[in-house]
PDB file of C-alpha atoms in Angstrom:
ATOM      1  CA  UNK A  17      -5.264   6.278   5.373  1.00 69.00           C
ATOM      2  CA  UNK A  18      -3.539   9.199   4.504  1.00 70.00           C
ATOM      3  CA  UNK A  19      -5.716  10.796   1.533  1.00 77.00           C
ATOM      4  CA  UNK A  20      -9.161   9.491   2.879  1.00 80.00           C
ATOM      5  CA  UNK A  21     -11.900  11.763   2.789  1.00 81.00           C
ATOM      6  CA  UNK A  22     -12.192  13.583   6.228  1.00 86.00           C
ATOM      7  CA  UNK A  23      -8.970  12.108   7.765  1.00 88.00           C
ATOM      8  CA  UNK A  24      -7.451  15.487   8.998  1.00 89.00           C
ATOM      9  CA  UNK A  25      -4.992  14.705  11.701  1.00 91.00           C
ATOM     10  CA  UNK A  26      -2.870  11.998  12.944  1.00 91.00           C
ATOM     11  CA  UNK A  27      -5.207  10.790  15.692  1.00 93.00           C
ATOM     12  CA  UNK A  28      -7.346   9.121  12.787  1.00 91.00           C
ATOM     13  CA  UNK A  29      -4.341   6.946  11.831  1.00 90.00           C
ATOM     14  CA  UNK A  30      -2.741   5.361  14.792  1.00 90.00           C
ATOM     15  CA  UNK A  31      -4.528   2.656  16.578  1.00 90.00           C
ATOM     16  CA  UNK A  32      -5.538   3.499  20.199  1.00 92.00           C
ATOM     17  CA  UNK A  33      -6.054   7.074  19.073  1.00 94.00           C
ATOM     18  CA  UNK A  34      -8.952   9.000  20.063  1.00 93.00           C
ATOM     19  CA  UNK A  35     -10.405   9.176  16.370  1.00 92.00           C
ATOM     20  CA  UNK A  36      -8.811   5.787  14.836  1.00 91.00           C
ATOM     21  CA  UNK A  37     -12.292   4.220  14.728  1.00 91.00           C
ATOM     22  CA  UNK A  38     -13.844   7.216  12.775  1.00 91.00           C
ATOM     23  CA  UNK A  39     -10.903   6.942  10.575  1.00 89.00           C
ATOM     24  CA  UNK A  40     -11.458   3.566   9.805  1.00 88.00           C
ATOM     25  CA  UNK A  41     -15.115   3.838   9.168  1.00 88.00           C
ATOM     26  CA  UNK A  42     -14.266   7.000   6.450  1.00 88.00           C
ATOM     27  CA  UNK A  43     -11.721   4.725   4.946  1.00 85.00           C
ATOM     28  CA  UNK A  44     -14.418   1.929   4.256  1.00 82.00           C
ATOM     29  CA  UNK A  45     -16.775   4.587   3.042  1.00 83.00           C
ATOM     30  CA  UNK A  46     -14.161   5.712   0.573  1.00 82.00           C
ATOM     31  CA  UNK A  47     -12.963   2.325  -0.958  1.00 79.00           C
ATOM     32  CA  UNK A  48     -16.026   0.268  -0.540  1.00 80.00           C
ATOM     33  CA  UNK A  49     -17.070  -1.972   2.327  1.00 68.00           C
ATOM     34  CA  UNK A  50     -16.974  -5.207  -0.081  1.00 70.00           C
ATOM     35  CA  UNK A  51     -13.496  -4.276  -0.813  1.00 77.00           C
ATOM     36  CA  UNK A  52     -12.276  -3.832   3.063  1.00 75.00           C
ATOM     37  CA  UNK A  53     -14.182  -7.074   3.837  1.00 77.00           C
ATOM     38  CA  UNK A  54     -12.240  -9.004   1.156  1.00 81.00           C
ATOM     39  CA  UNK A  55      -9.198  -7.739   2.604  1.00 81.00           C
ATOM     40  CA  UNK A  56      -9.897  -8.504   6.185  1.00 79.00           C
ATOM     41  CA  UNK A  57     -10.539 -12.069   5.198  1.00 82.00           C
ATOM     42  CA  UNK A  58      -7.347 -12.243   3.329  1.00 82.00           C
ATOM     43  CA  UNK A  59      -5.460 -11.180   6.549  1.00 79.00           C
ATOM     44  CA  UNK A  60      -7.630 -13.393   8.803  1.00 76.00           C
ATOM     45  CA  UNK A  61      -6.686 -16.266   6.647  1.00 78.00           C
ATOM     46  CA  UNK A  62      -2.876 -15.760   6.556  1.00 78.00           C
ATOM     47  CA  UNK A  63      -3.000 -14.694  10.242  1.00 72.00           C
ATOM     48  CA  UNK A  64      -3.771 -18.839  11.399  1.00 67.00           C
ATOM     49  CA  UNK A  65      -6.496 -17.289  13.794  1.00 58.00           C
ATOM     50  CA  UNK A  66      -9.655 -19.473  13.427  1.00 59.00           C
ATOM     51  CA  UNK A  67     -11.516 -16.617  15.745  1.00 56.00           C
ATOM     52  CA  UNK A  68     -10.529 -13.810  13.443  1.00 50.00           C
ATOM     53  CA  UNK A  69     -11.398 -15.775  10.546  1.00 49.00           C
ATOM     54  CA  UNK A  70     -14.826 -16.875  11.488  1.00 52.00           C
ATOM     55  CA  UNK A  71     -16.009 -13.236  12.821  1.00 53.00           C
ATOM     56  CA  UNK A  72     -14.229 -11.518   9.595  1.00 52.00           C
ATOM     57  CA  UNK A  73     -15.167 -14.196   7.132  1.00 69.00           C
ATOM     58  CA  UNK A  74     -18.571 -15.653   8.167  1.00 58.00           C
TER      59      UNK A  74
END
């Protein structure tokens, strides 16, 4: 997420840190929700987890 608008310190970059969720939202806004959703779908398909696939890909 480095280089995304509004990401100003490492707490936006590491899962579990206080600003990670905000960093994800900023990234989604910058690259577009549809593109992020397609990427999540691809990751879920490749993970083999049907639970994640249903949640991410509808």
